Coordinates of C-alpha atoms in Angstrom, one line a residue:
X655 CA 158.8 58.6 103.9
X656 CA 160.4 56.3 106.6
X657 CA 162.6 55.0 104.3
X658 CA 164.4 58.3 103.6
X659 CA 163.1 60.0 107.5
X660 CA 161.1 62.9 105.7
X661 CA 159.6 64.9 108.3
X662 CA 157.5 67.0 106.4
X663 CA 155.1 66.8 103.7
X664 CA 155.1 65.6 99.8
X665 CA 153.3 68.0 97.4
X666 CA 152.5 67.5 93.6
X667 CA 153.0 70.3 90.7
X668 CA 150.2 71.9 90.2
X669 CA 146.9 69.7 87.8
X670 CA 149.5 66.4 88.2
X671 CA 146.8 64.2 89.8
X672 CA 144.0 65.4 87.0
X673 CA 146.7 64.9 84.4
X674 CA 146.7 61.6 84.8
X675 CA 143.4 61.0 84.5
X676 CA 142.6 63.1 81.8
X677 CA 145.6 63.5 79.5
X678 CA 147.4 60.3 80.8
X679 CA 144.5 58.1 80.8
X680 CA 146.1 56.5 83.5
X681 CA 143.3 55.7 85.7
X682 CA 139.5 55.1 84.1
X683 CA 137.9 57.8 87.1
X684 CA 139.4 60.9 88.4
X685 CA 138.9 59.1 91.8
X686 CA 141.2 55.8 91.4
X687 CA 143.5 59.3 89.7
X688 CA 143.3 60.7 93.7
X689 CA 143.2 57.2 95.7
X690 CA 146.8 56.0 93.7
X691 CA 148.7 59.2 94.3
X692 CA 147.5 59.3 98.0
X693 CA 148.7 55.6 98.5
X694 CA 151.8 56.0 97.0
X695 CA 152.5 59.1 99.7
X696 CA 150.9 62.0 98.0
X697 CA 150.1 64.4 101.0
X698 CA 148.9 67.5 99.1
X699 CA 147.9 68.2 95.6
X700 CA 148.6 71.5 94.2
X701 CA 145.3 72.3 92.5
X702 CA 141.5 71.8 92.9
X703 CA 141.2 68.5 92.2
X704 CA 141.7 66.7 96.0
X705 CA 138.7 68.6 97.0
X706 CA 136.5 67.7 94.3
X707 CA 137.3 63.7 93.8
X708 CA 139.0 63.3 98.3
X709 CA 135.9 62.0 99.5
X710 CA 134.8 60.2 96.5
X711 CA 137.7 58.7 96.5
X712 CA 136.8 57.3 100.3
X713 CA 133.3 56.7 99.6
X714 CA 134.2 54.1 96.7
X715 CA 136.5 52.4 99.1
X716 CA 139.4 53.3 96.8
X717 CA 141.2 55.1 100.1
X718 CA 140.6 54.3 103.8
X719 CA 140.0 57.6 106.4
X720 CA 143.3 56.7 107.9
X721 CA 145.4 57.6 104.8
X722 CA 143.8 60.7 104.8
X723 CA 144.3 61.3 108.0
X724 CA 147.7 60.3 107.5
X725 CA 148.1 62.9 104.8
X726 CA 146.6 65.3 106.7
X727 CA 148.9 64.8 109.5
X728 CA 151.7 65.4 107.4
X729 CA 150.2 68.4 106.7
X730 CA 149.2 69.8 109.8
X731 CA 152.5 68.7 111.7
X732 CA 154.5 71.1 109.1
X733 CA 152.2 73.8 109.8
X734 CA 152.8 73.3 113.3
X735 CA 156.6 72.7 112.8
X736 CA 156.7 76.4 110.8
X737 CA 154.7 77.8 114.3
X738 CA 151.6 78.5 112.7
X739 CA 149.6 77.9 115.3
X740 CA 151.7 79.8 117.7
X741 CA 149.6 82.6 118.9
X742 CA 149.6 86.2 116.9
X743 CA 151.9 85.9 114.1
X744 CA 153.7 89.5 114.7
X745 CA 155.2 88.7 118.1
X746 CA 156.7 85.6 116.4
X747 CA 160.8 85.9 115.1
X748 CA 159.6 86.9 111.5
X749 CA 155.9 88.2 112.2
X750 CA 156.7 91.7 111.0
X751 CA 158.3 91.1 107.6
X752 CA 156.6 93.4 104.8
X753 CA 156.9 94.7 101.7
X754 CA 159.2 97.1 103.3
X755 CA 161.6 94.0 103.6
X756 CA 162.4 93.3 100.2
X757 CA 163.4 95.8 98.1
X758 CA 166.5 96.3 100.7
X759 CA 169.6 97.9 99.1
X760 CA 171.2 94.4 100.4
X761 CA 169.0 92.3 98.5
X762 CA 169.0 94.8 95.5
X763 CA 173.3 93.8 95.4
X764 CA 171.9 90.2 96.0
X765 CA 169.9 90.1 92.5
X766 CA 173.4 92.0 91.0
X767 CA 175.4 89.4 92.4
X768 CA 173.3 86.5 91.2
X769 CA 173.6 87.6 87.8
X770 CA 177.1 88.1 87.5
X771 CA 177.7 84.7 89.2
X772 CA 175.4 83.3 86.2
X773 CA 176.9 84.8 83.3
X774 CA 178.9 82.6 81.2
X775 CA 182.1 83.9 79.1
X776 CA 182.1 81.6 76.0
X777 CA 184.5 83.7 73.3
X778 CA 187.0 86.1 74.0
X779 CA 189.4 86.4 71.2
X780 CA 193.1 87.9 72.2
X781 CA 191.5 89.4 75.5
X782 CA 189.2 91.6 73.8
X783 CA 187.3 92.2 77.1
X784 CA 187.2 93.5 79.6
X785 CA 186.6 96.8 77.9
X786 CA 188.3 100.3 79.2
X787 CA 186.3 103.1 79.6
X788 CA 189.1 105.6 78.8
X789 CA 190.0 103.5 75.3
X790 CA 186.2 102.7 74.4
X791 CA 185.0 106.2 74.7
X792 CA 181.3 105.1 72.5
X793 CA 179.3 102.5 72.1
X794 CA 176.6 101.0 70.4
X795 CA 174.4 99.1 71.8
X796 CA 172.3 96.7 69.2
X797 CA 169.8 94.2 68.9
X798 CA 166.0 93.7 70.5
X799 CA 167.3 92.8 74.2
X800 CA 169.2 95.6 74.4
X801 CA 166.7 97.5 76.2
X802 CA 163.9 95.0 77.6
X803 CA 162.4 94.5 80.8
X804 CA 160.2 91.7 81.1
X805 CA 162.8 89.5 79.1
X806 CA 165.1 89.7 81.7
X807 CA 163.2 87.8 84.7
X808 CA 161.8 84.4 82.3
X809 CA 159.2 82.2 83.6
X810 CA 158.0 82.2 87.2
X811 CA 158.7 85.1 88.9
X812 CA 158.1 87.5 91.7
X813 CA 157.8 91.3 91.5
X814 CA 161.0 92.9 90.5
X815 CA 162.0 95.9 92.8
X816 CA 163.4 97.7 89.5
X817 CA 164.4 97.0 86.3
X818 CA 168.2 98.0 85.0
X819 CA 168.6 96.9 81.2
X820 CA 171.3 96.0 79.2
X821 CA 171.4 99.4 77.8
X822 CA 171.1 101.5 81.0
X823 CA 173.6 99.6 83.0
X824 CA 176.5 100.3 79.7
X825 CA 175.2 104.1 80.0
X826 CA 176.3 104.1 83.4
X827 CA 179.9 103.6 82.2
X828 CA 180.2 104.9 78.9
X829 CA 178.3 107.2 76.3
X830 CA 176.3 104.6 74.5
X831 CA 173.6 105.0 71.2
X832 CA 170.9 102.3 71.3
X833 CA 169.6 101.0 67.9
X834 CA 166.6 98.3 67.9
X835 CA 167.9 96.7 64.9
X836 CA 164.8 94.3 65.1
X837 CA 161.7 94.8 66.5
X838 CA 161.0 91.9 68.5
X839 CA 162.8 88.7 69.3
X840 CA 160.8 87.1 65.9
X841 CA 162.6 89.8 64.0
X842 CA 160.9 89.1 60.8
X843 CA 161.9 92.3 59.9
X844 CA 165.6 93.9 60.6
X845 CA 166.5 97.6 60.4
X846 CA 170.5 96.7 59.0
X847 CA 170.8 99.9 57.8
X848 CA 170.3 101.9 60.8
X849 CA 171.9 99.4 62.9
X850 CA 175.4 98.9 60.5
X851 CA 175.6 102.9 60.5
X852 CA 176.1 103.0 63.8
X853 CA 178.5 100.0 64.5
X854 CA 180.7 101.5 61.9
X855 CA 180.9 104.7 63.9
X856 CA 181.3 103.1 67.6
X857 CA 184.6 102.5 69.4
X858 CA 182.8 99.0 70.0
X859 CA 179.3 97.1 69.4
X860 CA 177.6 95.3 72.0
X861 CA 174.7 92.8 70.4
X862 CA 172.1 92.0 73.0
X863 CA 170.0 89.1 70.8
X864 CA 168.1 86.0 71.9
X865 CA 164.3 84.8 72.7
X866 CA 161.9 85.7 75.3
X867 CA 159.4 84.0 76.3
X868 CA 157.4 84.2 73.3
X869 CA 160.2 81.7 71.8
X870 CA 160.1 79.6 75.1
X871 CA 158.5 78.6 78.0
X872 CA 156.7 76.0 80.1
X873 CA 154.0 74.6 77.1
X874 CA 155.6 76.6 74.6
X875 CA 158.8 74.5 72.8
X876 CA 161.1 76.1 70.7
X877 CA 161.1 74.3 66.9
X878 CA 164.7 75.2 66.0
X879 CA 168.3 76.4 67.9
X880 CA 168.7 79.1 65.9
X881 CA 168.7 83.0 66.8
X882 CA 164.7 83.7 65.7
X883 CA 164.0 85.2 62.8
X884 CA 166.6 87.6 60.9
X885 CA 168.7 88.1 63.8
X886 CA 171.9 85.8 62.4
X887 CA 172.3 88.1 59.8
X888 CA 171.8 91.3 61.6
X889 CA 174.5 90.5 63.7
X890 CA 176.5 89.2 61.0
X891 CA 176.2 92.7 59.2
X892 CA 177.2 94.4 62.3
X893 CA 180.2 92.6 62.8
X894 CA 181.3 93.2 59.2
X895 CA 181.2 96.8 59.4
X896 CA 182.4 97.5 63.0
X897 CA 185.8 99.2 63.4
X898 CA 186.2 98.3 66.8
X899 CA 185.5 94.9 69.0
X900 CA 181.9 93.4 68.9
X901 CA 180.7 92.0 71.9
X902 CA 177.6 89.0 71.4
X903 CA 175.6 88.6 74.5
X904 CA 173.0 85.6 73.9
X905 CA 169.5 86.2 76.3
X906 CA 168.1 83.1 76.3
X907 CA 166.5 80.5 78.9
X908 CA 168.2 77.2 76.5
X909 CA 171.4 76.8 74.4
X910 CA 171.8 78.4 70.6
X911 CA 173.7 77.1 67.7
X912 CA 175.3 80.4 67.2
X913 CA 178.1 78.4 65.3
X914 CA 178.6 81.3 62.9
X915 CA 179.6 83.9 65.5
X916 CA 181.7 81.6 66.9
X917 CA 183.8 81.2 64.0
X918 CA 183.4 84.8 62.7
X919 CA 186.5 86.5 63.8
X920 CA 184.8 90.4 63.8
X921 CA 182.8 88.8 66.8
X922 CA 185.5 89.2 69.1
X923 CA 183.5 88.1 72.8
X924 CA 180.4 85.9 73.2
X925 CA 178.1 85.6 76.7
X926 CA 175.6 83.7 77.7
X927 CA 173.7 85.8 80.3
X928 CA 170.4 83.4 80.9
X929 CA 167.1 85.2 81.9
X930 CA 169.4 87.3 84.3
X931 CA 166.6 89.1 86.2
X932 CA 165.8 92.6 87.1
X933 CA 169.3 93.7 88.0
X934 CA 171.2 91.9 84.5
X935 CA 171.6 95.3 82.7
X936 CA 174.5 96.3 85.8
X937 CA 176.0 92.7 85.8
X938 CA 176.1 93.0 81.9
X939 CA 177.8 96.2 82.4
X940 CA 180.0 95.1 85.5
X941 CA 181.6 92.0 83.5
X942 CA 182.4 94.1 79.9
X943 CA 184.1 96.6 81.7
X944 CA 185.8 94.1 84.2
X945 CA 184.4 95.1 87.7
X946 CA 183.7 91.9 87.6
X947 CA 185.9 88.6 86.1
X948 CA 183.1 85.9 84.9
X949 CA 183.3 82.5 86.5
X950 CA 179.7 81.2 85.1
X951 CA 179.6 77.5 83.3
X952 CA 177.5 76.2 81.0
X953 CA 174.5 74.2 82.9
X954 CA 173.6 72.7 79.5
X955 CA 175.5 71.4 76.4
X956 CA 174.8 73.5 73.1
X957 CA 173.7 71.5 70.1
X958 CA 174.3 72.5 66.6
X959 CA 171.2 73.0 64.3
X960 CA 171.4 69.4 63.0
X961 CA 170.9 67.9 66.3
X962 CA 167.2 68.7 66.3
X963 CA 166.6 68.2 62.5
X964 CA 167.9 64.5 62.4
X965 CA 166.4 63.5 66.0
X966 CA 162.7 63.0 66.4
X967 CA 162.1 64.7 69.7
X968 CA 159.4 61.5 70.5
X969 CA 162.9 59.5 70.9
X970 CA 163.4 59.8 75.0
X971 CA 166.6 57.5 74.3
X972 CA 169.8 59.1 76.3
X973 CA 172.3 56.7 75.1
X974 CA 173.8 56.6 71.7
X975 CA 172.9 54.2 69.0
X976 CA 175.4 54.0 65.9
X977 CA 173.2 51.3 64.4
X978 CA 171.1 54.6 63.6
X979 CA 173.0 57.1 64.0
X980 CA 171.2 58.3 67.2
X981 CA 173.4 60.8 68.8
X982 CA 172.1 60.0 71.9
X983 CA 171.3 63.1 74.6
X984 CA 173.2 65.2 77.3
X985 CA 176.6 65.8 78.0
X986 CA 176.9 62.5 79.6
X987 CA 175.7 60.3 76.4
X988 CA 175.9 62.4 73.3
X989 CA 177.8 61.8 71.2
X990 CA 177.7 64.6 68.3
X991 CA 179.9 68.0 67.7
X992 CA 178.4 70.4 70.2
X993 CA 178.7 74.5 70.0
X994 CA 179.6 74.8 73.4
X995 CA 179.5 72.1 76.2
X996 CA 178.2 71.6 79.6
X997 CA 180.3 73.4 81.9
X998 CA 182.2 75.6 79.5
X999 CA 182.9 79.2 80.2
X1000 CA 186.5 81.5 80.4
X1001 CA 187.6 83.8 82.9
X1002 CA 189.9 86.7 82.5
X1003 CA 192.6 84.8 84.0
X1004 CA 193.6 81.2 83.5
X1005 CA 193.9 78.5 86.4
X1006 CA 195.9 75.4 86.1
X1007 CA 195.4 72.3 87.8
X1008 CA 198.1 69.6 89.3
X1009 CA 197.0 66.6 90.3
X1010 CA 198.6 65.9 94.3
X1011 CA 196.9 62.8 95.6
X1012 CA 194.5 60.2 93.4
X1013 CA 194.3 56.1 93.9
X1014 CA 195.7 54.3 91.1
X1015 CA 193.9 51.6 92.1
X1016 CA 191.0 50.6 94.0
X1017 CA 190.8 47.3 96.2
X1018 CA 186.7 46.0 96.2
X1019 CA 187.4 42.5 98.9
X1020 CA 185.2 39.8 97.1
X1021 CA 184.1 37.0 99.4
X1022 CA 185.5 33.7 98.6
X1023 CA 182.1 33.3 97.4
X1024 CA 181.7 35.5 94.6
X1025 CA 181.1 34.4 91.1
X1026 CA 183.3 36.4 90.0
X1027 CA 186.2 34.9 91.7
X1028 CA 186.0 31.9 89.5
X1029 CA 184.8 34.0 85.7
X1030 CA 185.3 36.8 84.3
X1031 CA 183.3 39.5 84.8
X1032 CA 182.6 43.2 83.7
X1033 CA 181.0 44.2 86.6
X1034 CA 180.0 43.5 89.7
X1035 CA 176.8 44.6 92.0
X1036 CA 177.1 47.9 94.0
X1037 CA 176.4 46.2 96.7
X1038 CA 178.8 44.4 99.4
X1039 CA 180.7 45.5 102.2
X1040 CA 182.9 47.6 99.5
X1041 CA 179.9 50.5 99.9
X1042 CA 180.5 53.1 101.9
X1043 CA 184.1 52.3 100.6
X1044 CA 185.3 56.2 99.4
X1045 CA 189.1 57.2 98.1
X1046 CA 190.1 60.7 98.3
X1047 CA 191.5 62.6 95.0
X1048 CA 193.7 66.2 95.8
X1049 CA 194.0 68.9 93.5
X1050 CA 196.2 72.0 93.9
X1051 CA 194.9 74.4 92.0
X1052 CA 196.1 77.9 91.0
X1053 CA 195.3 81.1 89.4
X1054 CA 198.1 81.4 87.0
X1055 CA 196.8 85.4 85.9
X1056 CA 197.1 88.7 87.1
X1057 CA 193.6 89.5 88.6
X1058 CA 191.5 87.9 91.1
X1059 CA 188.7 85.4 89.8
X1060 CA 186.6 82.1 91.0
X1061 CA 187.0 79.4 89.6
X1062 CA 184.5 76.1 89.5
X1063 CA 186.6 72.9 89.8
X1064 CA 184.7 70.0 87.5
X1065 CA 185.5 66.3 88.8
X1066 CA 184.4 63.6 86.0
X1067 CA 184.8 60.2 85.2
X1068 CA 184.8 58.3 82.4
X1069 CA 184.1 54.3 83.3
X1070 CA 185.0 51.5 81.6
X1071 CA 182.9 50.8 78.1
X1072 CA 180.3 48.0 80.1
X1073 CA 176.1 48.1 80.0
X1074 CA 176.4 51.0 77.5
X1075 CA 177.9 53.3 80.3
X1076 CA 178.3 57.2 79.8
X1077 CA 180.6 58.9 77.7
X1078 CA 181.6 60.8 81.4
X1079 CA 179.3 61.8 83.9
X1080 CA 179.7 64.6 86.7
X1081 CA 181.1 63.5 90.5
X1082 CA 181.4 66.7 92.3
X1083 CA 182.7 70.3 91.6
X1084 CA 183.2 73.1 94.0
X1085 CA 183.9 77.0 93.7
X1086 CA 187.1 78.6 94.7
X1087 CA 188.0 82.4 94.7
X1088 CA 191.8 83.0 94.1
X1089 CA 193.6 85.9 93.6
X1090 CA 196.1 86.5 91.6
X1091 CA 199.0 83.7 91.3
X1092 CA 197.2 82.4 94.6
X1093 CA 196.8 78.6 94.9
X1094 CA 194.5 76.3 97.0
X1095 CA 194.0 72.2 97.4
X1096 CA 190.9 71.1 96.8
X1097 CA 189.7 68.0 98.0
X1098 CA 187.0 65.5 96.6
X1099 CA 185.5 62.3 98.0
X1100 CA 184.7 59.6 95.4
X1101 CA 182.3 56.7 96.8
X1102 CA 183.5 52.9 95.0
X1103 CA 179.6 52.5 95.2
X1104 CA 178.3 55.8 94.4
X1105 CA 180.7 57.3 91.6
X1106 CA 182.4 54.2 90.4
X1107 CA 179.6 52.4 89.2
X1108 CA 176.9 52.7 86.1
X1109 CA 173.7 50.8 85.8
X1110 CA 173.5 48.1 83.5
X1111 CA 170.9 47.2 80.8
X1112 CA 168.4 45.7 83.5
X1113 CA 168.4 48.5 85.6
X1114 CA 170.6 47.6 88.4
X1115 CA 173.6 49.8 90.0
X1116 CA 177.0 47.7 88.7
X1117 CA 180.4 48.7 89.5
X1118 CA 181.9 48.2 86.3
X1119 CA 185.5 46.5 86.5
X1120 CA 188.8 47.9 84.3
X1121 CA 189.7 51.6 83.9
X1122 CA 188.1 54.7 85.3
X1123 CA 189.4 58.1 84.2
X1124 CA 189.0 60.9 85.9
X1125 CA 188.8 64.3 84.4
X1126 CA 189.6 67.7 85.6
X1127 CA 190.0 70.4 83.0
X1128 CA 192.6 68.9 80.2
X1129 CA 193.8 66.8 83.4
X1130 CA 193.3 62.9 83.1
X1131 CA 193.9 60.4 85.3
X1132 CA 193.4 56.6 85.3
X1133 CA 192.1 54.2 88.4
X1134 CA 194.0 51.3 86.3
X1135 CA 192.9 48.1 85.8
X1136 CA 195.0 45.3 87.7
X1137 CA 194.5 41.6 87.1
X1138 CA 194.7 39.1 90.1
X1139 CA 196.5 35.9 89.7
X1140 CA 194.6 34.6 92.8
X1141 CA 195.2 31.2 94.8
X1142 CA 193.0 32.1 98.1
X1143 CA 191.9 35.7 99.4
X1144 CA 190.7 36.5 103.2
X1145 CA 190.5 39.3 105.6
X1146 CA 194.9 39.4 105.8
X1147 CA 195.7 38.4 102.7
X1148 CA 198.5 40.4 102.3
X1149 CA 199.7 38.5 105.5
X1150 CA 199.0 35.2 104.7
X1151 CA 199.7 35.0 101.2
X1152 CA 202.9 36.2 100.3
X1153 CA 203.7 34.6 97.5
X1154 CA 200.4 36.0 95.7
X1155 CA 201.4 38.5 93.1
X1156 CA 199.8 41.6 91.3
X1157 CA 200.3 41.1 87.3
X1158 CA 199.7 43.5 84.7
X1159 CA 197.5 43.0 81.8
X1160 CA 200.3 41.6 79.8
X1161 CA 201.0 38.9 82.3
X1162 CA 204.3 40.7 83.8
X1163 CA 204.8 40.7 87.7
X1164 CA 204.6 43.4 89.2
X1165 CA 205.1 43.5 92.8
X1166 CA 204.8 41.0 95.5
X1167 CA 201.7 41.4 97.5
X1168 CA 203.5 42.4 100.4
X1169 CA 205.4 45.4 99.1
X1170 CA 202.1 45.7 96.8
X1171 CA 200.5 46.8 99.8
X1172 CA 202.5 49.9 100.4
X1173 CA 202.1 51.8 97.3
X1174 CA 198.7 51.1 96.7
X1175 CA 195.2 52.7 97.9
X1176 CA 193.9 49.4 97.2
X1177 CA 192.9 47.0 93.7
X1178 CA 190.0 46.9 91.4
X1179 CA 189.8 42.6 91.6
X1180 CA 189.1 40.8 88.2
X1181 CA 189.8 37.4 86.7

């Protein structure tokens, strides 16, 4: 807690501490379980189990009185900090918040908002939505989370004000027919019949599939990524028969291979809308008939249906083996076809990216010292007076459409292939609203210690040496590698050494150091 100046408390999840005694079998006595979390700085365990094993714990010597007094200081001086013990709690600043409080029209648009924000736009063949309510006059709303409830607000919840479903928030615009089509999210059994009739006599479909938390949840894993049951082919038999667009929304808490919709050109629109709580019906609504323009991305890759019946799920291994044909796991190692990939999602307009200011390359200042001064090296430690070292990359950005819409800026990197690094990994992002043919700059700091550098087979942090590319969009750009032909290097060594030159990988001189120093950001030093 020093360390890092935490001022407040550390909880555990609830049952943690008895988990490790009794399904770990980390500890031989639920009171070594207590005494080891409480040494290592566990303040306050979410459960029963402090109160039953604490003072066991302290009469077997395993804990001292002062480190529960420590952790009950923690405690106490959060309480304190929160003005719990500050007299009545109604003449305190929020005292008099009720019930009354919540349900607020403000906080009402707050839930909206939230779920159009999360939506994700994954398909949207030649601009099928938004819809218009003066072309599409009917609809036909399909599939078993069409009209749910429940569904919509997942695990671990509050009380929802209200519910809106799918269904009532698409009444709200147009005249819409509701079939079930299955009868659950299992769908063991599917009503095609019913549901095919009416698609063929809609001005457009809207599919509302997925799981619920019968498929998933906490203790509960799925077995498979496919739609449950005989929901793939209920949707495939609706799309056949539909004279007008079909629109697939996915309901789900984890990704789908829903490969087959995506490649079935009568499924003309695909969203993923999450668990989108009790107000996703409206934001449904608000996105297919364009009140709103979707801006959500992916938060996990999609895997296709082999992923999960090649891999044993025991194997924890994120990077990629090729020795057995391990695919390896998460954006940032896999190495597979996906369905969709982290941060995908489409917008109703299009934004372009230029790339204004980025290094080219990036100067580390090895001491004199430094092994790798005299041999080669692919990395060195992330640690040295280069820390704290950051180089600033510029992007103008622009919406290139005709309607307003945010946009979510992705900055990766791909490093240089050392100590198994990632395929890319994730440096920043950041959200911008444009409106139409508006532009912006957006601006990202990239630590040399921080972004630049992977951890190596041992564990450590190593900045690995040779090219970095960054990613934004389709954009790429390359940190180069630059090879030193080095005689001596100090503080001014573009001062004192003027004769030292910068030479390319192919051994071809470049620029002399002097003028090397004005069109640089700085070098990336290897033998």
């Amino acid at each position: 807690m020093g360390k890092i100046n935490l001022k407040m408390y550390i909880v555990s999840d609830c049952d943690s501490v008895e988990v490790m005694y009794a399904s770990q079998h980390y500890t031989k006595t639920p009171e070594e379980a207590m005494a080891k979390s409480m040494l290592a700085g566990l303040d306050l365990n979410c459960d029963h189990f402090t109160g039953q094993h604490a003072m066991g714990a302290v009469k077997a010597g395993l804990v001292k009185e002062t480190d529960v007094n420590t952790a009950i200081s923690n405690n106490f001086a959060t309480l304190m900090r929160l003005g719990f013990f500050n007299g009545d709690p109604k003449k305190q600043p929020y005292g008099n918040l009720g019930p009354q409080d919540v349900c607020t029209a403000d906080n009402q648009e707050l839930a909206r908002e939230a779920a159009r924000q999360g939506i994700v736009l994954l398909k949207n063949s030649n601009g099928s939505l938004p819809f218009s309510p003066s072309v599409i006059k009917t609809l036909a709303v399909i599939g078993p989370n069409a009209n749910v409830t429940d569904t919509m607000i997942g695990n671990y919840h509050g009380v929802p004000c209200k519910y809106t479903t799918p269904l009532q928030g698409l009444v709200e615009t147009v005249s819409a027919t509701y079939q079930l089509g299955c009868p659950n999210v299992a769908c063991t059994e599917a009503d095609i019949d019913s549901a095919t009739s009416l698609a063929a006599s809609a001005d457009a479909v809207v599919l509302v599939m997925g799981t619920d938390l019968s498929i998933e949840r906490e203790d509960h894993d799925r077995v498979d990524l496919l739609l449950p049951g005989k929901q793939q082919q209920l949707v495939t038999e609706v799309a056949k028969v539909a004279k007008g667009p079909v629109v697939l929304v996915i309901m789900s808490g984890g990704g789908l291979d829903i490969t087959f919709a995506k490649n079935d050109q009568k499924i003309a629109s695909i969203m993923w809308v999450g668990f989108p709580g009790q107000a996703g019906g409206l934001a449904i609504a608000d996105i297919i008939f364009g009140r709103y323009n979707p801006s959500g991305n992916l938060p996990m890759t999609w895997y296709p249906q082999s992923y999960v019946e090649n891999l044993p799920m025991s194997n924890m291994n994120m990077r990629s083996d090729n020795s057995t044909g391990y695919p390896g796991r998460t954006y940032r190692f896999y190495s597979g076809e996906t369905v969709y990939a982290f941060g995908d999602g489409i917008s109703y307009t299009h934004f372009n990216h230029h790339l204004i200011k980025a290094p080219r390359l990036v100067f580390l200042g090895l001491d004199k010292s430094h092994p790798c001064r005299t041999s080669k090296c692919q990395s060195v430690d992330a640690i040295g007076p280069y820390c704290g070292k950051v180089v600033e990359v510029q992007l103008r950005v622009k919406n290139a459409g005709n309607r307003e819409g945010s946009h979510t800026v992705f900055l990766f990197m791909t490093p240089p292939a050392v100590h198994r690094s990632p395929v890319k990994h994730l440096l920043a992002f950041e959200k911008v609203r444009l409106g139409k043919k508006e532009k912006t700059v957006v601006r990202f700091t990239v630590d040399v210690c921080k972004d630049l550098s992977v951890v190596d087979e041992t564990g450590k942090r190593k900045i690995a040496l040779g090219e970095h590319v960054l990613h934004v969009g389709n954009l790429k750009y390359s940190l180069n590698e630059i090879i030193m032909e080095v005689l001596d290097l100090f503080d001014n060594w573009f001062l004192d050494c003027p004769i030292l030159k910068a030479v390319q990988p192919d051994g071809e001189a470049v620029l002399e150091a002097k003028d090397l120093a004005s069109h640089v950001d700085g070098i990336v030093l290897k033998d």
